[in-house]
Coordinates of N, CA and C in Angstrom, one line a residue:
M143 N 0.8 -69.2 49.3 CA 0.1 -68.0 49.8 C 1.1 -66.8 49.7
R144 N 2.3 -67.1 49.9 CA 3.3 -66.0 49.8 C 3.3 -65.4 48.4
Y145 N 3.3 -66.2 47.4 CA 3.3 -65.7 46.0 C 2.0 -65.0 45.7
F146 N 0.9 -65.5 46.2 CA -0.4 -64.7 46.0 C -0.4 -63.4 46.6
A147 N 0.2 -63.3 47.8 CA 0.3 -62.0 48.5 C 1.1 -61.0 47.7
I148 N 2.3 -61.5 47.2 CA 3.2 -60.7 46.4 C 2.5 -60.2 45.2
A149 N 1.8 -61.2 44.5 CA 1.0 -60.8 43.3 C 0.0 -59.8 43.6
G150 N -0.7 -60.0 44.7 CA -1.8 -59.0 45.1 C -1.2 -57.6 45.3
L151 N -0.1 -57.6 46.0 CA 0.6 -56.3 46.2 C 1.0 -55.6 44.9
L152 N 1.5 -56.4 44.0 CA 1.9 -55.9 42.7 C 0.7 -55.3 41.9
M153 N -0.4 -56.1 42.0 CA -1.6 -55.6 41.3 C -2.1 -54.4 41.9
I154 N -2.0 -54.3 43.2 CA -2.5 -53.1 43.9 C -1.6 -51.9 43.5
A155 N -0.3 -52.2 43.5 CA 0.7 -51.1 43.1 C 0.4 -50.7 41.6
L156 N 0.2 -51.7 40.7 CA 0.0 -51.3 39.3 C -1.3 -50.6 39.2
T157 N -2.3 -51.1 39.9 CA -3.7 -50.4 39.8 C -3.6 -49.0 40.3
G158 N -2.8 -48.8 41.4 CA -2.6 -47.4 41.9 C -1.9 -46.6 40.8
D159 N -1.0 -47.1 40.1 CA -0.3 -46.3 39.1 C -1.3 -45.9 37.9
V160 N -2.1 -46.9 37.6 CA -3.0 -46.7 36.5 C -4.1 -45.6 36.8
Y161 N -4.6 -45.7 38.0 CA -5.6 -44.7 38.4 C -5.0 -43.5 39.2
A162 N -3.7 -43.3 39.0 CA -3.1 -42.1 39.7 C -3.8 -40.8 39.3
E163 N -4.0 -40.0 40.3 CA -4.6 -38.7 40.1 C -3.7 -37.6 40.5
K164 N -3.7 -36.5 39.7 CA -2.9 -35.3 40.0 C -3.6 -34.5 41.0
M165 N -2.9 -34.1 42.1 CA -3.4 -33.2 43.1 C -2.3 -32.2 43.4
Y166 N -2.6 -31.3 44.3 CA -1.7 -30.2 44.7 C -1.7 -30.1 46.2
V167 N -0.5 -29.7 46.7 CA -0.4 -29.4 48.1 C -1.1 -28.1 48.4
S168 N -2.0 -28.2 49.4 CA -2.9 -27.1 49.7 C -2.2 -25.9 50.2
D169 N -3.0 -24.8 50.5 CA -2.4 -23.5 50.9 C -1.8 -23.5 52.3
I170 N -0.7 -24.2 52.4 CA 0.1 -24.1 53.7 C 1.5 -23.9 53.3
V171 N 2.3 -23.7 54.3 CA 3.7 -23.3 54.0 C 4.5 -24.5 53.5
K172 N 4.7 -25.6 54.4 CA 5.4 -26.8 54.0 C 4.8 -28.0 54.6
V173 N 4.9 -29.2 53.9 CA 4.5 -30.5 54.5 C 5.6 -31.5 54.3
T174 N 5.5 -32.6 55.0 CA 6.6 -33.6 54.9 C 6.1 -34.8 54.2
L175 N 6.9 -35.3 53.3 CA 6.7 -36.5 52.6 C 7.5 -37.6 53.3
R176 N 6.8 -38.7 53.8 CA 7.5 -39.7 54.7 C 7.4 -41.0 54.0
T177 N 8.3 -41.9 54.6 CA 8.4 -43.2 54.1 C 7.2 -44.1 54.4
G178 N 6.4 -43.7 55.4 CA 5.2 -44.5 55.8 C 4.1 -43.6 56.2
S179 N 3.0 -44.2 56.5 CA 1.7 -43.5 56.8 C 1.6 -43.2 58.3
S180 N 2.7 -42.6 58.9 CA 2.6 -42.1 60.3 C 3.7 -41.1 60.5
L181 N 3.5 -40.3 61.5 CA 4.6 -39.3 61.8 C 5.9 -39.9 62.3
D182 N 5.8 -41.2 62.6 CA 7.0 -41.8 63.1 C 8.0 -42.2 62.0
H183 N 7.5 -42.2 60.8 CA 8.3 -42.6 59.6 C 9.2 -41.4 59.2
R184 N 10.3 -41.8 58.6 CA 11.3 -40.9 58.2 C 10.8 -39.9 57.1
V185 N 11.2 -38.7 57.2 CA 10.9 -37.6 56.2 C 11.9 -37.8 55.0
I186 N 11.4 -37.9 53.8 CA 12.2 -38.0 52.6 C 12.3 -36.8 51.8
Q187 N 11.3 -35.9 52.0 CA 11.2 -34.7 51.1 C 10.3 -33.7 51.8
M188 N 10.6 -32.4 51.6 CA 9.7 -31.3 52.1 C 9.0 -30.8 50.9
L189 N 7.7 -30.7 51.0 CA 6.9 -30.1 49.9 C 6.3 -28.8 50.3
E190 N 6.2 -27.9 49.3 CA 5.6 -26.6 49.6 C 4.3 -26.4 49.0
S191 N 3.6 -25.4 49.4 CA 2.2 -25.1 48.8 C 2.4 -24.9 47.3
G192 N 1.5 -25.6 46.6 CA 1.5 -25.4 45.1 C 2.3 -26.5 44.4
N193 N 3.1 -27.3 45.1 CA 3.8 -28.4 44.5 C 2.8 -29.5 44.0
E194 N 3.0 -29.9 42.8 CA 2.2 -31.0 42.2 C 2.7 -32.3 42.6
V195 N 1.7 -33.2 43.0 CA 2.0 -34.6 43.4 C 1.1 -35.5 42.6
E196 N 1.5 -36.7 42.4 CA 0.7 -37.7 41.7 C 0.2 -38.8 42.8
V197 N -1.1 -38.8 43.0 CA -1.6 -39.7 44.0 C -1.7 -41.2 43.5
L198 N -0.9 -42.0 44.2 CA -0.8 -43.4 43.8 C -1.8 -44.3 44.6
E199 N -2.0 -43.9 45.8 CA -2.9 -44.7 46.7 C -3.6 -43.7 47.7
P200 N -4.8 -43.3 47.3 CA -5.5 -42.4 48.2 C -6.0 -43.1 49.5
G201 N -6.0 -42.3 50.5 CA -6.5 -42.8 51.8 C -7.2 -41.7 52.6
K202 N -7.9 -42.1 53.7 CA -8.6 -41.2 54.5 C -7.7 -40.3 55.2
D203 N -6.7 -40.8 55.9 CA -5.7 -40.0 56.7 C -4.4 -39.8 55.9
W204 N -3.9 -40.8 55.3 CA -2.6 -40.7 54.6 C -2.8 -41.2 53.2
S205 N -2.1 -40.6 52.2 CA -2.1 -41.0 50.8 C -0.7 -41.2 50.3
R206 N -0.5 -42.2 49.5 CA 0.8 -42.5 48.9 C 0.9 -41.7 47.6
V207 N 1.9 -40.9 47.5 CA 2.0 -40.0 46.4 C 3.4 -40.1 45.8
R208 N 3.5 -39.5 44.6 CA 4.8 -39.4 43.9 C 5.0 -37.9 43.6
S209 N 6.1 -37.4 44.0 CA 6.4 -36.0 43.7 C 7.0 -35.8 42.3
T210 N 7.1 -34.5 41.9 CA 7.6 -34.3 40.6 C 9.1 -34.6 40.4
S211 N 9.8 -34.8 41.6 CA 11.2 -35.2 41.5 C 11.3 -36.7 41.4
G212 N 10.1 -37.5 41.5 CA 10.2 -38.9 41.3 C 10.2 -39.7 42.6
K213 N 10.2 -39.0 43.7 CA 10.2 -39.7 45.0 C 8.8 -40.1 45.4
E214 N 8.7 -41.3 46.0 CA 7.4 -41.8 46.4 C 7.4 -41.8 47.9
G215 N 6.2 -41.5 48.5 CA 6.1 -41.5 50.0 C 4.7 -41.3 50.4
W216 N 4.5 -41.0 51.7 CA 3.2 -40.9 52.3 C 3.0 -39.4 52.8
L217 N 1.8 -38.9 52.5 CA 1.5 -37.5 52.8 C 0.1 -37.5 53.5
L218 N 0.0 -36.6 54.5 CA -1.3 -36.4 55.1 C -2.4 -36.0 54.0
S219 N -3.5 -36.7 54.0 CA -4.5 -36.5 52.9 C -5.1 -35.1 53.0
R220 N -5.2 -34.5 54.2 CA -5.8 -33.2 54.3 C -5.0 -32.1 53.8
Y221 N -3.7 -32.4 53.4 CA -2.8 -31.4 52.9 C -2.8 -31.4 51.4
I222 N -3.6 -32.2 50.7 CA -3.6 -32.3 49.3 C -5.0 -32.0 48.8
S223 N -5.2 -31.4 47.6 CA -6.5 -31.0 47.1 C -6.4 -31.1 45.6
P224 N -7.5 -31.6 44.9 CA -7.5 -31.6 43.5 C -7.6 -30.2 42.8
E225 N -7.9 -29.2 43.6 CA -8.0 -27.9 43.1 C -6.7 -27.2 43.2
I226 N -6.4 -26.4 42.1 CA -5.2 -25.6 42.1 C -5.2 -24.6 43.2
P227 N -4.1 -24.5 44.0 CA -4.1 -23.5 45.1 C -4.3 -22.1 44.5
S228 N -4.8 -21.3 45.4 CA -5.2 -19.9 45.0 C -3.9 -19.1 44.6
D229 N -2.8 -19.4 45.3 CA -1.6 -18.6 44.9 C -1.1 -19.0 43.5
L230 N -1.3 -20.2 43.1 CA -1.0 -20.6 41.7 C -2.0 -20.0 40.7
V231 N -3.3 -20.1 41.1 CA -4.3 -19.4 40.2 C -4.0 -18.0 40.1
L232 N -3.7 -17.3 41.2 CA -3.4 -15.9 41.2 C -2.2 -15.6 40.3
G233 N -1.2 -16.5 40.5 CA 0.0 -16.3 39.7 C -0.3 -16.5 38.2
E234 N -1.1 -17.5 37.8 CA -1.5 -17.7 36.4 C -2.3 -16.5 35.9
L235 N -3.2 -16.0 36.8 CA -4.0 -14.9 36.4 C -3.2 -13.6 36.2
Q236 N -2.2 -13.5 37.1 CA -1.3 -12.3 37.0 C -0.5 -12.4 35.7
E237 N 0.0 -13.6 35.4 CA 0.8 -13.8 34.2 C -0.1 -13.5 33.0
K238 N -1.3 -14.0 33.0 CA -2.2 -13.8 31.8 C -2.5 -12.3 31.7
H239 N -2.7 -11.7 32.9 CA -3.0 -10.2 33.0 C -1.8 -9.4 32.4
D240 N -0.6 -9.8 32.8 CA 0.6 -9.1 32.3 C 0.7 -9.3 30.8
K241 N 0.4 -10.5 30.3 CA 0.5 -10.8 28.8 C -0.5 -10.0 28.1
L242 N -1.7 -9.9 28.7 CA -2.8 -9.1 28.1 C -2.4 -7.6 28.0
L243 N -1.8 -7.1 29.1 CA -1.3 -5.7 29.2 C -0.3 -5.5 28.1
V244 N 0.7 -6.4 27.9 CA 1.7 -6.3 26.9 C 1.0 -6.3 25.5
R245 N 0.1 -7.2 25.3 CA -0.6 -7.3 24.0 C -1.4 -6.1 23.8
A246 N -2.1 -5.6 24.8 CA -2.9 -4.4 24.6 C -2.0 -3.2 24.3
A247 N -0.9 -3.1 25.0 CA 0.1 -2.0 24.6 C 0.6 -2.1 23.2
S248 N 0.9 -3.4 22.8 CA 1.3 -3.6 21.4 C 0.3 -3.3 20.4
M249 N -1.0 -3.7 20.7 CA -2.1 -3.4 19.8 C -2.3 -1.9 19.8
E250 N -2.2 -1.2 20.9 CA -2.4 0.3 20.9 C -1.3 0.9 20.1
E251 N -0.1 0.4 20.3 CA 1.0 1.0 19.5 C 0.8 0.8 18.0
A252 N 0.4 -0.5 17.7 CA 0.1 -0.8 16.3 C -1.1 0.1 15.8
N253 N -2.1 0.3 16.6 CA -3.2 1.1 16.2 C -2.7 2.6 15.9
I254 N -1.9 3.1 16.8 CA -1.3 4.4 16.6 C -0.5 4.5 15.3
K255 N 0.3 3.5 15.1 CA 1.0 3.4 13.8 C 0.1 3.4 12.6
N256 N -1.0 2.5 12.8 CA -2.0 2.4 11.7 C -2.7 3.8 11.4
V257 N -3.0 4.5 12.5 CA -3.6 5.8 12.4 C -2.7 6.8 11.7
E258 N -1.4 6.8 12.1 CA -0.5 7.6 11.5 C -0.3 7.3 10.0
E259 N -0.2 5.9 9.8 CA 0.0 5.5 8.4 C -1.2 5.9 7.5
N260 N -2.4 5.7 8.1 CA -3.6 6.1 7.4 C -3.6 7.6 7.1
K261 N -3.2 8.3 8.1 CA -3.1 9.8 7.9 C -2.2 10.1 6.8
K262 N -1.0 9.5 6.8 CA 0.0 9.7 5.7 C -0.6 9.3 4.4
Q263 N -1.3 8.2 4.3 CA -1.9 7.7 3.1 C -3.0 8.7 2.6
I264 N -3.8 9.2 3.5 CA -4.8 10.2 3.2 C -4.2 11.5 2.6
E265 N -3.1 11.9 3.3 CA -2.4 13.1 2.8 C -1.8 12.9 1.4
E266 N -1.2 11.7 1.3 CA -0.6 11.4 0.0 C -1.7 11.3 -1.1
L267 N -2.8 10.7 -0.7 CA -3.9 10.6 -1.7 C -4.5 12.0 -2.1
T268 N -4.5 12.9 -1.1 CA -4.9 14.2 -1.4 C -4.0 14.9 -2.3
R269 N -2.7 14.7 -2.1 CA -1.7 15.4 -3.0 C -1.8 14.8 -4.4
V270 N -1.9 13.5 -4.5 CA -2.0 12.8 -5.8 C -3.3 13.3 -6.5
S271 N -4.4 13.4 -5.7 CA -5.7 13.9 -6.3 C -5.5 15.3 -6.9
A272 N -4.9 16.1 -6.1 CA -4.7 17.5 -6.5 C -3.8 17.6 -7.8
S273 N -2.7 16.7 -7.8 CA -1.9 16.7 -9.0 C -2.6 16.2 -10.2
L274 N -3.5 15.2 -10.0 CA -4.3 14.7 -11.1 C -5.2 15.8 -11.6
N275 N -5.8 16.5 -10.7 CA -6.7 17.6 -11.2 C -6.0 18.6 -11.9
E276 N -4.8 19.0 -11.4 CA -4.0 20.0 -12.1 C -3.6 19.5 -13.5
I277 N -3.1 18.2 -13.6 CA -2.7 17.7 -14.9 C -3.9 17.6 -15.8
S278 N -5.1 17.3 -15.3 CA -6.3 17.2 -16.1 C -6.7 18.6 -16.6
N279 N -6.6 19.6 -15.8 CA -6.9 21.0 -16.2 C -5.9 21.4 -17.3
R280 N -4.6 21.1 -17.0 CA -3.6 21.5 -18.0 C -3.8 20.8 -19.4
Y281 N -4.2 19.5 -19.3 CA -4.5 18.8 -20.5 C -5.7 19.4 -21.3
E282 N -6.7 19.8 -20.5 CA -7.9 20.4 -21.2 C -7.5 21.7 -21.8
I283 N -6.7 22.5 -21.1 CA -6.2 23.8 -21.7 C -5.3 23.6 -22.9
L284 N -4.4 22.6 -22.8 CA -3.5 22.3 -23.9 C -4.3 21.8 -25.1
K285 N -5.3 20.9 -24.8 CA -6.2 20.4 -25.9 C -6.9 21.5 -26.6
K286 N -7.5 22.5 -25.8 CA -8.2 23.6 -26.4 C -7.2 24.5 -27.2
E287 N -6.0 24.8 -26.6 CA -5.0 25.6 -27.3 C -4.6 24.9 -28.5
S288 N -4.4 23.6 -28.4 CA -4.0 22.8 -29.6 C -5.1 22.9 -30.7
A289 N -6.3 22.8 -30.3 CA -7.4 22.9 -31.3 C -7.4 24.3 -31.9
D290 N -7.3 25.3 -31.1 CA -7.2 26.7 -31.6 C -6.0 26.9 -32.5
F291 N -4.8 26.3 -32.1 CA -3.6 26.4 -32.9 C -3.8 25.7 -34.2
L292 N -4.5 24.5 -34.2 CA -4.7 23.8 -35.5 C -5.6 24.6 -36.4
K293 N -6.6 25.2 -35.7 CA -7.5 26.1 -36.5 C -6.7 27.2 -37.2
L294 N -5.9 27.9 -36.3 CA -5.1 29.0 -36.8 C -4.1 28.6 -37.9
Q295 N -3.6 27.4 -37.7 CA -2.6 26.9 -38.7 C -3.4 26.6 -40.0
S296 N -4.6 26.0 -39.9 CA -5.3 25.7 -41.1 C -5.7 27.0 -41.8
R297 N -6.1 28.0 -41.0 CA -6.4 29.3 -41.6 C -5.2 30.0 -42.2
Y298 N -4.1 29.8 -41.5 CA -2.8 30.4 -42.1 C -2.5 29.7 -43.4
K299 N -2.7 28.4 -43.5 CA -2.4 27.7 -44.7 C -3.3 28.2 -45.8
D300 N -4.6 28.4 -45.5 CA -5.5 28.9 -46.5 C -5.2 30.3 -47.0
V301 N -4.9 31.1 -46.0 CA -4.5 32.5 -46.3 C -3.2 32.5 -47.1
T302 N -2.3 31.7 -46.7 CA -1.0 31.6 -47.5 C -1.2 31.2 -48.9
Q303 N -2.1 30.1 -49.0 CA -2.3 29.6 -50.4 C -3.0 30.7 -51.2
K304 N -4.0 31.4 -50.6 CA -4.7 32.4 -51.3 C -3.8 33.5 -51.7
L305 N -2.9 33.9 -50.7 CA -1.9 35.0 -51.0 C -1.0 34.6 -52.1
E306 N -0.6 33.3 -52.1 CA 0.3 32.9 -53.2 C -0.4 32.9 -54.5
K307 N -1.7 32.5 -54.5 CA -2.4 32.6 -55.8 C -2.6 34.0 -56.3
Q308 N -2.9 34.9 -55.3 CA -3.1 36.3 -55.7 C -1.7 36.9 -56.1
T309 N -0.7 36.5 -55.4 CA 0.7 37.0 -55.8 C 1.0 36.5 -57.2
R310 N 0.7 35.2 -57.5 CA 1.0 34.8 -58.9 C 0.1 35.5 -59.9
R311 N -1.1 35.7 -59.5 CA -2.0 36.4 -60.4 C -1.6 37.8 -60.6
A312 N -1.2 38.5 -59.5 CA -0.7 39.9 -59.6 C 0.5 39.9 -60.5
T313 N 1.4 38.9 -60.3 CA 2.6 38.9 -61.1 C 2.3 38.7 -62.6
E314 N 1.3 37.8 -62.8 CA 0.9 37.6 -64.2 C 0.2 38.9 -64.8
L315 N -0.6 39.5 -63.9 CA -1.3 40.8 -64.4 C -0.2 41.9 -64.6
N316 N 0.8 41.9 -63.8 CA 1.8 42.9 -64.0 C 2.6 42.7 -65.3
K317 N 2.8 41.4 -65.5 CA 3.5 41.1 -66.8 C 2.6 41.5 -68.0
L318 N 1.3 41.1 -67.9 CA 0.4 41.5 -68.9 C 0.3 43.0 -69.1
L319 N 0.2 43.7 -67.9 CA 0.1 45.1 -68.0 C 1.4 45.8 -68.6
L320 N 2.5 45.2 -68.2 CA 3.8 45.7 -68.7 C 3.8 45.5 -70.2
Q321 N 3.4 44.3 -70.6 CA 3.4 44.1 -72.1 C 2.4 45.0 -72.8
R322 N 1.2 45.2 -72.2 CA 0.3 46.2 -72.8 C 0.8 47.6 -72.8
N323 N 1.5 48.0 -71.7 CA 2.1 49.3 -71.7 C 3.1 49.5 -72.8
I324 N 3.9 48.4 -72.9 CA 4.9 48.4 -74.0 C 4.3 48.5 -75.4
Q325 N 3.2 47.7 -75.5 CA 2.5 47.7 -76.8 C 1.9 49.1 -77.0
I326 N 1.3 49.6 -76.0 CA 0.7 51.0 -76.1 C 1.7 52.0 -76.4
G327 N 2.8 51.9 -75.7 CA 3.9 52.8 -75.9 C 4.5 52.7 -77.4
L328 N 4.6 51.5 -77.8 CA 5.1 51.3 -79.2 C 4.1 51.8 -80.2
L329 N 2.8 51.5 -79.8 CA 1.7 52.0 -80.7 C 1.7 53.5 -80.8
G330 N 1.9 54.1 -79.6 CA 1.9 55.6 -79.6 C 3.0 56.2 -80.3
A331 N 4.2 55.5 -80.2 CA 5.4 56.0 -80.9 C 5.2 55.9 -82.4
G332 N 4.5 54.8 -82.8 CA 4.3 54.6 -84.2 C 3.3 55.6 -84.7
V333 N 2.3 55.9 -83.9 CA 1.3 56.9 -84.3 C 2.0 58.2 -84.5
L334 N 2.8 58.6 -83.5 CA 3.5 59.8 -83.6 C 4.5 59.9 -84.9
F335 N 5.1 58.7 -85.1 CA 6.0 58.7 -86.2 C 5.3 58.8 -87.5
F336 N 4.2 58.1 -87.6 CA 3.4 58.2 -88.8 C 2.8 59.6 -89.0
G337 N 2.4 60.2 -87.8 CA 1.8 61.5 -87.9 C 2.9 62.5 -88.4
F338 N 4.1 62.3 -87.9 CA 5.2 63.1 -88.3 C 5.4 63.0 -89.8
L339 N 5.4 61.8 -90.3 CA 5.6 61.5 -91.7 C 4.5 62.2 -92.6
I340 N 3.3 62.0 -92.1 CA 2.2 62.6 -92.8 C 2.3 64.1 -92.9
G341 N 2.6 64.7 -91.7 CA 2.8 66.1 -91.7 C 3.9 66.6 -92.6
Y342 N 5.0 65.8 -92.5 CA 6.1 66.2 -93.3 C 5.8 66.2 -94.8
R343 N 5.1 65.1 -95.3 CA 4.7 65.0 -96.7 C 3.7 66.2 -97.1
T344 N 2.8 66.4 -96.1 CA 1.8 67.5 -96.4 C 2.5 68.8 -96.6
K345 N 3.5 69.1 -95.8 CA 4.2 70.4 -95.9 C 5.0 70.4 -97.2
G346 N 5.5 69.3 -97.7 CA 6.3 69.2 -98.9 C 5.4 69.5 -100.1
K347 N 4.2 68.9 -100.0 CA 3.3 69.1 -101.1 C 2.9 70.6 -101.2
R348 N 2.7 71.2 -100.1 CA 2.3 72.6 -100.0 C 3.4 73.5 -100.6
R349 N 4.6 73.2 -100.3 CA 5.7 73.9 -100.9 C 5.8 73.8 -102.4
R350 N 5.6 72.6 -102.8 CA 5.6 72.4 -104.2 C 4.5 73.1 -105.0
S351 N 3.3 73.1 -104.4 CA 2.2 73.8 -105.0 C 2.4 75.3 -105.0
S352 N 3.1 75.8 -104.0 CA 3.3 77.3 -104.0 C 4.4 77.7 -105.0
L353 N 5.3 76.8 -105.3 CA 6.3 77.1 -106.2 C 5.8 77.1 -107.7
I354 N 4.8 76.3 -107.9 CA 4.2 76.2 -109.2 C 3.4 77.4 -109.4

């Protein structure tokens, strides 16, 4: 019987560990964790509100629990609850609220930076667009001027070629005219010379006839 009793106690202890439930010390200041299920047993640890305990053996008046420090003992059941105490909930909510505030501030700062960056990008885009328009206008003007220049250059070449032709023709005409003038001059001189000879002979004949 002794062995069966020990085995039964071990099974109860193991079963209690398997089905252990997490609970919390309720909203009071401090409670005592004792070595047994009465106020006459020795206090082994003081627990405060919000401390987590693991219930090993629940009971109506007393429950056997294990604290986070690893100590096992008995605690009044009315001082533990499966619900998280309001101060812990409030603390968690406050922590989440603080994190959200930090995140919101960070997002607002990032949003301001994005707005400023977008503003800078819009200004840069405006400057680039204006530069492109100016370059495009200059290109159109240059293209038009280039076309006019090419036309003028083509006309200049045509006029130059025509002028060269006319110059060559004028030179040739001048040469021909000079040759003709020379020929005419020579011809006139010859005519005068022959006229002189004819006149001279005629005068000689007249003198001879008058002498006879």
